[in-house]
Amino acid sequence: MRAFDFDHTIYDGYSYRDFVFFTTARRPWVLLWLPVIIVVLLLKVCRLIKMKHVVEWVLWPYLRFKRIDEFIVKFWDKNEKKVGKWYLDMREDDDVVISATPSFFLEEICRRIGVKTLIATEIDRKTGKVVDPYCYREGKLERLRMAFGDSVRLQAYYTDTPKDSTLLGFAEEGYIVKKGKITRVR
C-alpha cells in the first residue's frame, strides 16, 4: 500500500485555501469573518494555539453555508484539473490519501480520481470541531493505524514536505513531490 498527502502533492496548491477563495467570491459576507481569521493566524504564528484550533476557527463560517456540498462539487468541477497528471498516471487501486484537509471536502475529488481510501481530518459539521486525532503530522500515523491496525505496512509515502517526517520515517520508501517532480528521500 502507498499513501499520498493531498495538498501540494497530488493537488497543485492548497485545495482548502482555494476553496475559501472560491466560496468567498460567491458569498462575500464571509469577509466579515476575516478579522477573526487574522487574529487566529497571529495566535498560531506566536504558537499560542494549536493548528487544529486554527482549522476550527477558519472553517466555522463555511460550515454555515446551507448548500456547502453543492459548493464543493462546483469547486471540484472547476479545480479537478489541478490534480497532478503524474499521480493519475501511477494511481493504483489500494492507494490511500492521508491529509489534514477535512474529509468532507476531499471525498468528492477522491471519488473522481478513483481513490477508495481517504484518511483525513474529521470535522463535526454541526459544531465545527476537529474530531481527534487531528490528521496532521503525527496524527496521520495514528489515523492510519486506526484504519488498518497496528501491524499496517506502508510501502511508500509521498508528500510535499519533510515536516511529514512521521510517515516518511514509517514508510519503507519516502518521496518528496515538488510541482510533479518526485525525489526519493528514503
C-alpha positions as a LaTeX table, in Angstrom:
\begin{tabular}{lrrr}
\hline
Residue & $x$ (\AA) & $y$ (\AA) & $z$ (\AA) \\
\hline
Met1 & 0.00 & 0.00 & 0.00 \\
Arg2 & 1.16 & 3.52 & $-0.85$ \\
Ala3 & $-0.01$ & 6.71 & 0.84 \\
Phe4 & $-0.11$ & 10.23 & $-0.55$ \\
Asp5 & $-0.50$ & 13.61 & 1.04 \\
Phe6 & $-3.02$ & 15.65 & $-0.97$ \\
Asp7 & $-2.26$ & 19.38 & $-0.89$ \\
His8 & 0.89 & 20.44 & $-2.75$ \\
Thr9 & 1.43 & 16.77 & $-3.55$ \\
Ile10 & $-1.40$ & 15.27 & $-5.61$ \\
Tyr11 & $-3.08$ & 18.68 & $-5.89$ \\
Asp12 & $-1.12$ & 21.64 & $-7.23$ \\
Gly13 & $-1.72$ & 24.07 & $-4.39$ \\
Tyr14 & $-3.59$ & 24.11 & $-1.13$ \\
Ser15 & $-7.10$ & 22.95 & $-2.00$ \\
Tyr16 & $-8.92$ & 24.21 & 1.04 \\
Arg17 & $-7.42$ & 27.69 & 0.71 \\
Asp18 & $-8.51$ & 27.68 & $-2.94$ \\
Phe19 & $-11.99$ & 26.64 & $-1.78$ \\
Val20 & $-12.10$ & 29.53 & 0.70 \\
Phe21 & $-11.37$ & 31.99 & $-2.13$ \\
Phe22 & $-13.86$ & 30.21 & $-4.42$ \\
Thr23 & $-16.69$ & 30.39 & $-1.90$ \\
Thr24 & $-15.87$ & 33.88 & $-0.64$ \\
Ala25 & $-16.20$ & 35.19 & $-4.20$ \\
Arg26 & $-19.72$ & 33.71 & $-4.24$ \\
Arg27 & $-20.67$ & 34.59 & $-0.64$ \\
Pro28 & $-18.80$ & 37.82 & 0.15 \\
Trp29 & $-20.43$ & 38.14 & 3.59 \\
Val30 & $-17.75$ & 35.68 & 4.72 \\
Leu31 & $-15.28$ & 38.58 & 4.54 \\
Leu32 & $-16.82$ & 39.79 & 7.81 \\
Trp33 & $-15.03$ & 36.82 & 9.41 \\
Leu34 & $-11.63$ & 37.99 & 8.09 \\
Pro35 & $-10.60$ & 39.91 & 11.26 \\
Val36 & $-11.18$ & 36.74 & 13.31 \\
Ile37 & $-9.07$ & 34.70 & 10.89 \\
Ile38 & $-6.24$ & 37.27 & 11.06 \\
Val39 & $-6.22$ & 37.16 & 14.87 \\
Val40 & $-6.29$ & 33.36 & 14.86 \\
Leu41 & $-3.38$ & 33.21 & 12.40 \\
Leu42 & $-1.38$ & 35.65 & 14.54 \\
Leu43 & $-2.03$ & 33.48 & 17.59 \\
Lys44 & $-0.76$ & 30.46 & 15.62 \\
Val45 & 2.37 & 32.32 & 14.47 \\
Cys46 & 3.03 & 33.18 & 18.12 \\
Arg47 & 2.44 & 29.49 & 18.98 \\
Leu48 & $-0.37$ & 30.34 & 21.37 \\
Ile49 & $-2.88$ & 27.98 & 19.76 \\
Lys50 & $-2.63$ & 24.62 & 18.02 \\
Met51 & $-3.15$ & 24.08 & 14.33 \\
Lys52 & $-6.37$ & 22.12 & 14.89 \\
His53 & $-7.90$ & 25.20 & 16.54 \\
Val54 & $-6.88$ & 27.33 & 13.56 \\
Val55 & $-8.78$ & 24.90 & 11.34 \\
Glu56 & $-11.85$ & 25.12 & 13.57 \\
Trp57 & $-11.90$ & 28.93 & 13.55 \\
Val58 & $-11.23$ & 29.30 & 9.82 \\
Leu59 & $-13.77$ & 26.63 & 8.89 \\
Trp60 & $-16.63$ & 27.92 & 11.04 \\
Pro61 & $-18.35$ & 30.32 & 8.59 \\
Tyr62 & $-18.08$ & 27.90 & 5.67 \\
Leu63 & $-19.95$ & 25.22 & 7.57 \\
Arg64 & $-22.84$ & 27.69 & 7.86 \\
Phe65 & $-23.50$ & 27.52 & 4.11 \\
Lys66 & $-26.82$ & 25.81 & 3.54 \\
Arg67 & $-25.58$ & 24.11 & 0.40 \\
Ile68 & $-21.89$ & 23.61 & 1.15 \\
Asp69 & $-21.89$ & 20.21 & $-0.58$ \\
Glu70 & $-23.04$ & 21.88 & $-3.80$ \\
Phe71 & $-20.20$ & 24.41 & $-3.46$ \\
Ile72 & $-17.76$ & 21.52 & $-3.04$ \\
Val73 & $-18.97$ & 19.81 & $-6.22$ \\
Lys74 & $-18.78$ & 23.09 & $-8.18$ \\
Phe75 & $-15.32$ & 23.76 & $-6.78$ \\
Trp76 & $-14.04$ & 20.37 & $-7.93$ \\
Asp77 & $-15.72$ & 20.82 & $-11.32$ \\
Lys78 & $-13.51$ & 23.88 & $-11.74$ \\
Asn79 & $-10.35$ & 22.65 & $-9.99$ \\
Glu80 & $-10.10$ & 18.94 & $-10.75$ \\
Lys81 & $-7.60$ & 19.91 & $-13.46$ \\
Lys82 & $-5.11$ & 20.78 & $-10.67$ \\
Val83 & $-4.76$ & 17.10 & $-9.78$ \\
Gly84 & $-1.30$ & 16.08 & $-10.94$ \\
Lys85 & $-1.07$ & 14.01 & $-14.10$ \\
Trp86 & 1.95 & 12.29 & $-12.56$ \\
Tyr87 & $-0.36$ & 10.85 & $-9.87$ \\
Leu88 & $-3.14$ & 9.85 & $-12.29$ \\
Asp89 & $-0.55$ & 8.01 & $-14.41$ \\
Met90 & 0.70 & 5.95 & $-11.45$ \\
Arg91 & $-2.51$ & 5.56 & $-9.42$ \\
Glu92 & $-3.22$ & 2.11 & $-8.01$ \\
Asp93 & $-6.44$ & 0.74 & $-6.51$ \\
Asp94 & $-5.05$ & 0.39 & $-3.00$ \\
Asp95 & $-3.62$ & 3.93 & $-2.77$ \\
Val96 & $-4.50$ & 5.88 & 0.35 \\
Val97 & $-4.79$ & 9.66 & 0.58 \\
Ile98 & $-3.82$ & 10.96 & 4.02 \\
Ser99 & $-4.47$ & 14.65 & 4.53 \\
Ala100 & $-5.02$ & 17.28 & 7.20 \\
Thr101 & $-7.70$ & 18.78 & 4.94 \\
Pro102 & $-11.27$ & 17.99 & 6.08 \\
Ser103 & $-12.55$ & 14.66 & 4.77 \\
Phe104 & $-15.97$ & 16.02 & 3.76 \\
Phe105 & $-14.16$ & 18.35 & 1.36 \\
Leu106 & $-11.85$ & 15.70 & $-0.19$ \\
Glu107 & $-14.39$ & 12.88 & $-0.58$ \\
Glu108 & $-15.68$ & 14.24 & $-3.90$ \\
Ile109 & $-12.28$ & 14.56 & $-5.57$ \\
Cys110 & $-11.09$ & 11.19 & $-4.25$ \\
Arg111 & $-14.18$ & 9.56 & $-5.76$ \\
Arg112 & $-13.50$ & 11.30 & $-9.09$ \\
Ile113 & $-9.86$ & 10.21 & $-9.31$ \\
Gly114 & $-10.51$ & 6.67 & $-8.10$ \\
Val115 & $-9.03$ & 6.81 & $-4.59$ \\
Lys116 & $-11.06$ & 4.41 & $-2.48$ \\
Thr117 & $-9.39$ & 5.07 & 0.87 \\
Leu118 & $-9.29$ & 8.58 & 2.30 \\
Ile119 & $-7.90$ & 9.30 & 5.74 \\
Ala120 & $-8.36$ & 12.98 & 6.52 \\
Thr121 & $-9.31$ & 15.35 & 9.28 \\
Glu122 & $-12.78$ & 14.58 & 10.55 \\
Ile123 & $-14.91$ & 17.60 & 11.38 \\
Asp124 & $-18.13$ & 17.60 & 13.35 \\
Arg125 & $-20.13$ & 19.56 & 10.79 \\
Lys126 & $-22.59$ & 20.84 & 13.39 \\
Thr127 & $-20.03$ & 22.23 & 15.83 \\
Gly128 & $-17.07$ & 22.78 & 13.50 \\
Lys129 & $-14.80$ & 20.97 & 15.96 \\
Val130 & $-11.96$ & 18.71 & 14.81 \\
Val131 & $-12.53$ & 15.11 & 15.87 \\
Asp132 & $-9.35$ & 13.79 & 17.48 \\
Pro133 & $-6.90$ & 12.64 & 16.47 \\
Tyr134 & $-6.29$ & 15.55 & 14.14 \\
Cys135 & $-4.85$ & 14.15 & 10.89 \\
Tyr136 & $-1.75$ & 16.34 & 10.94 \\
Arg137 & 1.89 & 15.27 & 11.25 \\
Glu138 & 1.98 & 12.55 & 13.98 \\
Gly139 & $-1.81$ & 12.29 & 13.82 \\
Lys140 & $-1.56$ & 10.93 & 10.28 \\
Leu141 & 0.20 & 7.79 & 11.50 \\
Glu142 & $-2.25$ & 7.44 & 14.36 \\
Arg143 & $-5.19$ & 7.67 & 11.96 \\
Leu144 & $-3.51$ & 5.21 & 9.55 \\
Arg145 & $-3.18$ & 2.69 & 12.38 \\
Met146 & $-6.78$ & 3.29 & 13.44 \\
Ala147 & $-7.91$ & 2.48 & 9.90 \\
Phe148 & $-5.66$ & $-0.53$ & 9.21 \\
Gly149 & $-4.45$ & $-1.78$ & 12.60 \\
Asp150 & $-1.12$ & $-1.53$ & 14.38 \\
Ser151 & 0.54 & $-4.01$ & 12.02 \\
Val152 & $-0.11$ & $-1.85$ & 8.94 \\
Arg153 & 2.78 & $-1.71$ & 6.49 \\
Leu154 & 3.29 & 1.27 & 4.21 \\
Gln155 & 5.35 & 0.60 & 1.11 \\
Ala156 & 5.75 & 4.26 & 0.16 \\
Tyr157 & 4.68 & 7.71 & 1.29 \\
Tyr158 & 4.57 & 10.77 & $-0.99$ \\
Thr159 & 4.41 & 14.30 & 0.44 \\
Asp160 & 5.47 & 17.84 & $-0.36$ \\
Thr161 & 7.32 & 18.45 & 2.91 \\
Pro162 & 9.95 & 16.86 & 5.14 \\
Lys163 & 7.75 & 18.04 & 8.05 \\
Asp164 & 5.70 & 14.89 & 7.38 \\
Ser165 & 8.65 & 13.07 & 8.95 \\
Thr166 & 6.48 & 10.65 & 10.95 \\
Leu167 & 5.02 & 8.99 & 7.85 \\
Leu168 & 8.20 & 9.47 & 5.82 \\
Gly169 & 10.07 & 7.56 & 8.52 \\
Phe170 & 7.36 & 4.92 & 8.91 \\
Ala171 & 7.12 & 4.04 & 5.20 \\
Glu172 & 9.63 & 1.71 & 3.58 \\
Glu173 & 10.23 & 4.40 & 0.96 \\
Gly174 & 9.72 & 8.14 & 1.27 \\
Tyr175 & 9.27 & 10.64 & $-1.55$ \\
Ile176 & 9.07 & 14.42 & $-1.75$ \\
Val177 & 6.93 & 15.81 & $-4.58$ \\
Lys178 & 7.50 & 19.34 & $-5.87$ \\
Lys179 & 5.49 & 20.51 & $-8.89$ \\
Gly180 & 5.13 & 16.92 & $-10.13$ \\
Lys181 & 8.84 & 16.11 & $-9.71$ \\
Ile182 & 9.32 & 13.12 & $-7.40$ \\
Thr183 & 12.50 & 12.76 & $-5.36$ \\
Arg184 & 13.21 & 9.73 & $-3.20$ \\
Val185 & 14.40 & 10.80 & 0.25 \\
Arg186 & 14.40 & 7.42 & 1.98 \\
\hline
\end{tabular}
